[in-house]
Amino acid sequence: MDTQKEEFLKEFGQDYGYPNAPKNIDDIRASEFKRLGDVVYLDHAGATLYSELQMEAIIKDLTTNVYGNPHSQSESSLATSEVVRAARQLVLDYCNASPKDYKCVFTSGATAALKLVGEAFPWRRESSFMYTMENHNSVLGIKEYALNQGAMAFAIDIEELENYSGLPRRDASSIKVSRYSVQRRNEAPVQEAPEGNIYNLFAFPSECNFSGRKFSLDLVKIIKEDSERVLEGPPHNNRGCWMVLIDAAKGCTTQPPDLASFPADFVVISFYKIFGYPTGLGALIVHTEAAKLLKKTYFSGGTVAASIPDIDFIKRREGFEESFEDGTQSFLSIASIHHGFRIIHSLTASAIARHTSSLATFVRNMLLALRHENGASVCILYGMHGAKVPKHKFGPTVTFNLKHPDGSWVGYREVEKLASLSGIQLRTGCFCNPGACMKYLGLSHMDILLNVEAGHICWDDYDILRGKPIGAVRISFGYMSTFEDARKFISFVVKYFVSKPNATATQHLSLEESLSLSKTGVLNSLSTVGIYVRSITVYPIKSCAGFSVDSWPLSNSGLLHDREWILKSPNGEILTQKKVPEMCVISTFIDLNQGVLLVESPHCKEKLQINLESDSYGVKEEMVLHAQRYEVQGYDNEVDMWFTNAICRPCTLLRFSSSEDPCYMNKCNTGTCRDVESRLNFVNEAQFLLVSQESVSELNSRLMINMQKSSNGQPIHVDPMRFRPNLVISGAEPFAEDCWRELRIGNKCFTSLGGCNRCQMINIDHHTGKAQRSKEPLATLASFRRLKGKITFGILLRYEKSEMVGSIEDSTSLLQVGERVYPVSNQL
């Protein structure tokens, strides 16, 4: 055993590894999670992993027993009803809830359970919906029901106080509440004078899915029994009865709420968060007294005892569960949770909590201790107020952002990209928890609105806007996580993000050092025989294969017809090889003499021929891509069906049809696009991408070295086309293009817009006719081509039309293979 693990076990040995369970952690990983191999999975807050033993038991159950629709009296139906009944009891037992006091309703997930509460709660104009800022979007959505019924809604922050002894207090004096502004809808219906009781709802998570912070379950009794003291003064009118909802979707994984001690009215749980399978199944646990207040409008086959279709008559079922579970239950999924709970019970929830907490605490402490060479902190952890980590206040989640030595932020997308290349699966963004994101990242309302104007949405590539991170990095541990997982993650952070004395060996040069050497290379290259254009490639359809030419006309948007077409999914998503790698085997060719675009696919028997001058387009429409507004036209169903067959998913072909200059939605926030002056087709950043053959050769040399160092490395050789360049040049020193400020090709002038930021798309190899993914060459590029959060290769160019008097250049100017390239470097 190595020294670091020995030190870890000295501190956490009693908590780590399930010493009292039938299997310890090493046995569990070796026998039940063989599929992980070298993968480090650290997104258990998003979805934990199912055990192979668990799935074997489920398959055996479903292939041995006959389960029928439970809405009948056959033997198979009765067998299903018994499985469902037993599953309800399992859920109640997990939360220490008596079946006399609580009911369990199965839903299609935790979100559906929350929606059910919002729909059926007895809202009135005098009601209040109060919720902590640190709540998932699925909880925040409840306020739509409250506001639409005229009720008020407001967020609060809760600070939990302690005695001088450090022990928690369990009354209203133990919390400090800070309230945000009241929300109300003027258009909500005006109700008559109140009749009967007024009911209010307070919602909080047992564990924040952003920071991992645990909320005290004492809040249940404090709000229900002493709300007037806690919420004195406006906006609360101190009227009515307070009911409490616990979002335990995240917290249930390690610490299910004890409902015998903390009698909440509603508890929401999600099963795939606890034991991985099944997905699409959750539960709403409802106190019997609260159940009497919920009013359901919709009815279905399973929720009524009788109905008459041609008159206003229904008789609802008397059982609470039956009246709230619409349609046929997902009974096979419900049967499956028996085997998930069996896994959890064999370890016990308390042991899982101790095990995962030990790993999270170890990682927090290690991250806090990391320092750059200049002594600056590497990591900012969220949810903490001091340097010491209080274990009892956090779940097995660690959320953070990293900083450069100069104090600037590392983009979380860079962390995610490099983690993926290192075999580490983690999560980045705001995790559908906008309140916690705003709170911990210091984002104002204006910041959020400006980010939206800049085109930012969840899961996109934006990570830092106006110098601020707009999300974070989150790792989270599950019951099968190991010390080795935690250590590999820390090693990954140290390798890529902690500054160390500069290496002197050439193979370890940083991009800054490479650029320095490249400046000398520029001078050397200019004194040789010369640099020339080696190849020209046009890509008519974004992300599909291009075609090579000896010469090609230039237009005011770059190469004529380059990326003038796109494929769009029915939901409006622009399709690229990142999600649809099959696009790389769709070949294209434009015959300018005949005026046609020819397209071929191995999935289609016939070639597709599209007339470039045809007016038989579909309806014109506007769309936005990379903060630029485009006017596009579609094609008939025959064309769309051809592409649908080619990529095996529904899509439509669109062509950029506007002849006007680009229209940016916000001149100050133009997305990722770097060329904001030129007319652009459907490109990400600029009109042209240029790659050097010598730079590709240098990369292949490094790939060979890395392959030889790896015990199981497979040979890999990339050609320039892997990077989808428009122009490939030859004759320069490796990476000399990094320092070019501008260049001339023949009599055509171009401005360099800097290096091209690379992503996992260059790891797709399609020479075999199939799209094959690997970690290379991006992993090798990451080792020496990272600068300011980007992994660059090749440069982006803008075409500058000549304004010289007497110039022969016009709209029909040609680029030709073999033309000399005359670069101008930046000042040395």
PDB file of N, CA, C and O in Angstrom, residues 406-439:
ATOM      1  N   ASP A 406      -2.372  33.958 -12.160  1.00  0.00           N
ATOM      2  CA  ASP A 406      -2.614  35.399 -12.104  1.00  0.00           C
ATOM      3  C   ASP A 406      -3.984  35.756 -11.528  1.00  0.00           C
ATOM      4  O   ASP A 406      -4.368  36.925 -11.494  1.00  0.00           O
ATOM      5  N   GLY A 407      -4.724  34.748 -11.076  1.00  0.00           N
ATOM      6  CA  GLY A 407      -6.025  34.993 -10.464  1.00  0.00           C
ATOM      7  C   GLY A 407      -7.183  34.935 -11.431  1.00  0.00           C
ATOM      8  O   GLY A 407      -8.341  34.994 -11.006  1.00  0.00           O
ATOM      9  N   SER A 408      -6.934  34.821 -12.726  1.00  0.00           N
ATOM     10  CA  SER A 408      -8.025  34.703 -13.696  1.00  0.00           C
ATOM     11  C   SER A 408      -8.613  33.297 -13.631  1.00  0.00           C
ATOM     12  O   SER A 408      -7.964  32.348 -13.183  1.00  0.00           O
ATOM     13  N   TRP A 409      -9.847  33.177 -14.081  1.00  0.00           N
ATOM     14  CA  TRP A 409     -10.574  31.919 -13.948  1.00  0.00           C
ATOM     15  C   TRP A 409     -10.228  30.937 -15.054  1.00  0.00           C
ATOM     16  O   TRP A 409     -10.026  31.316 -16.204  1.00  0.00           O
ATOM     17  N   VAL A 410     -10.215  29.668 -14.709  1.00  0.00           N
ATOM     18  CA  VAL A 410     -10.145  28.593 -15.702  1.00  0.00           C
ATOM     19  C   VAL A 410     -11.586  28.261 -16.096  1.00  0.00           C
ATOM     20  O   VAL A 410     -12.434  28.032 -15.235  1.00  0.00           O
ATOM     21  N   GLY A 411     -11.877  28.228 -17.376  1.00  0.00           N
ATOM     22  CA  GLY A 411     -13.223  27.900 -17.820  1.00  0.00           C
ATOM     23  C   GLY A 411     -13.593  26.468 -17.484  1.00  0.00           C
ATOM     24  O   GLY A 411     -12.785  25.543 -17.663  1.00  0.00           O
ATOM     25  N   TYR A 412     -14.812  26.264 -17.001  1.00  0.00           N
ATOM     26  CA  TYR A 412     -15.196  24.909 -16.603  1.00  0.00           C
ATOM     27  C   TYR A 412     -15.305  23.971 -17.804  1.00  0.00           C
ATOM     28  O   TYR A 412     -15.160  22.751 -17.680  1.00  0.00           O
ATOM     29  N   ARG A 413     -15.552  24.520 -19.012  1.00  0.00           N
ATOM     30  CA  ARG A 413     -15.596  23.658 -20.190  1.00  0.00           C
ATOM     31  C   ARG A 413     -14.205  23.110 -20.495  1.00  0.00           C
ATOM     32  O   ARG A 413     -14.069  21.985 -20.982  1.00  0.00           O
ATOM     33  N   GLU A 414     -13.157  23.889 -20.206  1.00  0.00           N
ATOM     34  CA  GLU A 414     -11.796  23.385 -20.388  1.00  0.00           C
ATOM     35  C   GLU A 414     -11.544  22.218 -19.437  1.00  0.00           C
ATOM     36  O   GLU A 414     -10.963  21.198 -19.826  1.00  0.00           O
ATOM     37  N   VAL A 415     -12.006  22.370 -18.188  1.00  0.00           N
ATOM     38  CA  VAL A 415     -11.832  21.289 -17.215  1.00  0.00           C
ATOM     39  C   VAL A 415     -12.571  20.041 -17.679  1.00  0.00           C
ATOM     40  O   VAL A 415     -12.033  18.926 -17.639  1.00  0.00           O
ATOM     41  N   GLU A 416     -13.791  20.220 -18.141  1.00  0.00           N
ATOM     42  CA  GLU A 416     -14.597  19.078 -18.581  1.00  0.00           C
ATOM     43  C   GLU A 416     -13.958  18.388 -19.784  1.00  0.00           C
ATOM     44  O   GLU A 416     -13.910  17.154 -19.870  1.00  0.00           O
ATOM     45  N   LYS A 417     -13.459  19.186 -20.723  1.00  0.00           N
ATOM     46  CA  LYS A 417     -12.839  18.625 -21.927  1.00  0.00           C
ATOM     47  C   LYS A 417     -11.610  17.797 -21.573  1.00  0.00           C
ATOM     48  O   LYS A 417     -11.447  16.665 -22.030  1.00  0.00           O
ATOM     49  N   LEU A 418     -10.733  18.353 -20.740  1.00  0.00           N
ATOM     50  CA  LEU A 418      -9.509  17.650 -20.366  1.00  0.00           C
ATOM     51  C   LEU A 418      -9.807  16.446 -19.478  1.00  0.00           C
ATOM     52  O   LEU A 418      -9.125  15.422 -19.565  1.00  0.00           O
ATOM     53  N   ALA A 419     -10.831  16.565 -18.638  1.00  0.00           N
ATOM     54  CA  ALA A 419     -11.212  15.426 -17.793  1.00  0.00           C
ATOM     55  C   ALA A 419     -11.671  14.256 -18.658  1.00  0.00           C
ATOM     56  O   ALA A 419     -11.310  13.100 -18.418  1.00  0.00           O
ATOM     57  N   SER A 420     -12.470  14.562 -19.667  1.00  0.00           N
ATOM     58  CA  SER A 420     -12.951  13.509 -20.556  1.00  0.00           C
ATOM     59  C   SER A 420     -11.792  12.819 -21.255  1.00  0.00           C
ATOM     60  O   SER A 420     -11.768  11.590 -21.393  1.00  0.00           O
ATOM     61  N   LEU A 421     -10.810  13.608 -21.693  1.00  0.00           N
ATOM     62  CA  LEU A 421      -9.632  13.022 -22.338  1.00  0.00           C
ATOM     63  C   LEU A 421      -8.830  12.169 -21.372  1.00  0.00           C
ATOM     64  O   LEU A 421      -8.103  11.262 -21.784  1.00  0.00           O
ATOM     65  N   SER A 422      -8.954  12.450 -20.071  1.00  0.00           N
ATOM     66  CA  SER A 422      -8.213  11.711 -19.043  1.00  0.00           C
ATOM     67  C   SER A 422      -9.017  10.558 -18.467  1.00  0.00           C
ATOM     68  O   SER A 422      -8.599   9.931 -17.490  1.00  0.00           O
ATOM     69  N   GLY A 423     -10.171  10.274 -19.056  1.00  0.00           N
ATOM     70  CA  GLY A 423     -10.993   9.170 -18.576  1.00  0.00           C
ATOM     71  C   GLY A 423     -11.771   9.478 -17.324  1.00  0.00           C
ATOM     72  O   GLY A 423     -12.166   8.567 -16.593  1.00  0.00           O
ATOM     73  N   ILE A 424     -12.020  10.766 -17.065  1.00  0.00           N
ATOM     74  CA  ILE A 424     -12.754  11.191 -15.869  1.00  0.00           C
ATOM     75  C   ILE A 424     -14.077  11.807 -16.305  1.00  0.00           C
ATOM     76  O   ILE A 424     -14.101  12.758 -17.088  1.00  0.00           O
ATOM     77  N   GLN A 425     -15.172  11.272 -15.804  1.00  0.00           N
ATOM     78  CA  GLN A 425     -16.505  11.772 -16.138  1.00  0.00           C
ATOM     79  C   GLN A 425     -17.020  12.615 -14.973  1.00  0.00           C
ATOM     80  O   GLN A 425     -17.191  12.115 -13.863  1.00  0.00           O
ATOM     81  N   LEU A 426     -17.219  13.910 -15.239  1.00  0.00           N
ATOM     82  CA  LEU A 426     -17.733  14.803 -14.205  1.00  0.00           C
ATOM     83  C   LEU A 426     -18.797  15.708 -14.817  1.00  0.00           C
ATOM     84  O   LEU A 426     -19.205  15.519 -15.962  1.00  0.00           O
ATOM     85  N   ARG A 427     -19.270  16.683 -14.068  1.00  0.00           N
ATOM     86  CA  ARG A 427     -20.366  17.543 -14.513  1.00  0.00           C
ATOM     87  C   ARG A 427     -19.952  19.001 -14.384  1.00  0.00           C
ATOM     88  O   ARG A 427     -19.240  19.364 -13.438  1.00  0.00           O
ATOM     89  N   THR A 428     -20.401  19.825 -15.322  1.00  0.00           N
ATOM     90  CA  THR A 428     -20.136  21.257 -15.239  1.00  0.00           C
ATOM     91  C   THR A 428     -21.401  22.040 -15.551  1.00  0.00           C
ATOM     92  O   THR A 428     -22.344  21.518 -16.142  1.00  0.00           O
ATOM     93  N   GLY A 429     -21.416  23.311 -15.151  1.00  0.00           N
ATOM     94  CA  GLY A 429     -22.554  24.177 -15.419  1.00  0.00           C
ATOM     95  C   GLY A 429     -23.177  24.670 -14.133  1.00  0.00           C
ATOM     96  O   GLY A 429     -22.497  24.892 -13.131  1.00  0.00           O
ATOM     97  N   CYS A 430     -24.494  24.826 -14.141  1.00  0.00           N
ATOM     98  CA  CYS A 430     -25.234  25.251 -12.946  1.00  0.00           C
ATOM     99  C   CYS A 430     -26.113  24.148 -12.391  1.00  0.00           C
ATOM    100  O   CYS A 430     -26.782  24.338 -11.373  1.00  0.00           O
ATOM    101  N   PHE A 431     -26.180  23.004 -13.072  1.00  0.00           N
ATOM    102  CA  PHE A 431     -26.849  21.813 -12.554  1.00  0.00           C
ATOM    103  C   PHE A 431     -28.332  22.053 -12.285  1.00  0.00           C
ATOM    104  O   PHE A 431     -28.893  21.512 -11.324  1.00  0.00           O
ATOM    105  N   CYS A 432     -28.963  22.880 -13.128  1.00  0.00           N
ATOM    106  CA  CYS A 432     -30.390  23.195 -12.998  1.00  0.00           C
ATOM    107  C   CYS A 432     -30.729  23.797 -11.641  1.00  0.00           C
ATOM    108  O   CYS A 432     -31.836  23.624 -11.136  1.00  0.00           O
ATOM    109  N   ASN A 433     -29.771  24.479 -11.042  1.00  0.00           N
ATOM    110  CA  ASN A 433     -29.984  25.116  -9.744  1.00  0.00           C
ATOM    111  C   ASN A 433     -29.563  26.580  -9.858  1.00  0.00           C
ATOM    112  O   ASN A 433     -28.499  26.975  -9.364  1.00  0.00           O
ATOM    113  N   PRO A 434     -30.377  27.415 -10.524  1.00  0.00           N
ATOM    114  CA  PRO A 434     -29.953  28.794 -10.804  1.00  0.00           C
ATOM    115  C   PRO A 434     -29.743  29.645  -9.563  1.00  0.00           C
ATOM    116  O   PRO A 434     -28.872  30.512  -9.546  1.00  0.00           O
ATOM    117  N   GLY A 435     -30.526  29.407  -8.507  1.00  0.00           N
ATOM    118  CA  GLY A 435     -30.374  30.206  -7.287  1.00  0.00           C
ATOM    119  C   GLY A 435     -29.038  29.979  -6.620  1.00  0.00           C
ATOM    120  O   GLY A 435     -28.347  30.926  -6.224  1.00  0.00           O
ATOM    121  N   ALA A 436     -28.638  28.699  -6.490  1.00  0.00           N
ATOM    122  CA  ALA A 436     -27.338  28.393  -5.896  1.00  0.00           C
ATOM    123  C   ALA A 436     -26.214  28.921  -6.780  1.00  0.00           C
ATOM    124  O   ALA A 436     -25.201  29.424  -6.296  1.00  0.00           O
ATOM    125  N   CYS A 437     -26.400  28.826  -8.085  1.00  0.00           N
ATOM    126  CA  CYS A 437     -25.387  29.322  -9.020  1.00  0.00           C
ATOM    127  C   CYS A 437     -25.186  30.827  -8.837  1.00  0.00           C
ATOM    128  O   CYS A 437     -24.056  31.309  -8.746  1.00  0.00           O
ATOM    129  N   MET A 438     -26.281  31.577  -8.774  1.00  0.00           N
ATOM    130  CA  MET A 438     -26.195  33.018  -8.569  1.00  0.00           C
ATOM    131  C   MET A 438     -25.541  33.332  -7.220  1.00  0.00           C
ATOM    132  O   MET A 438     -24.674  34.201  -7.115  1.00  0.00           O
ATOM    133  N   LYS A 439     -25.962  32.618  -6.206  1.00  0.00           N
ATOM    134  CA  LYS A 439     -25.498  32.888  -4.847  1.00  0.00           C
ATOM    135  C   LYS A 439     -24.001  32.661  -4.706  1.00  0.00           C
ATOM    136  O   LYS A 439     -23.270  33.517  -4.181  1.00  0.00           O
TER     137      LYS A 439
END
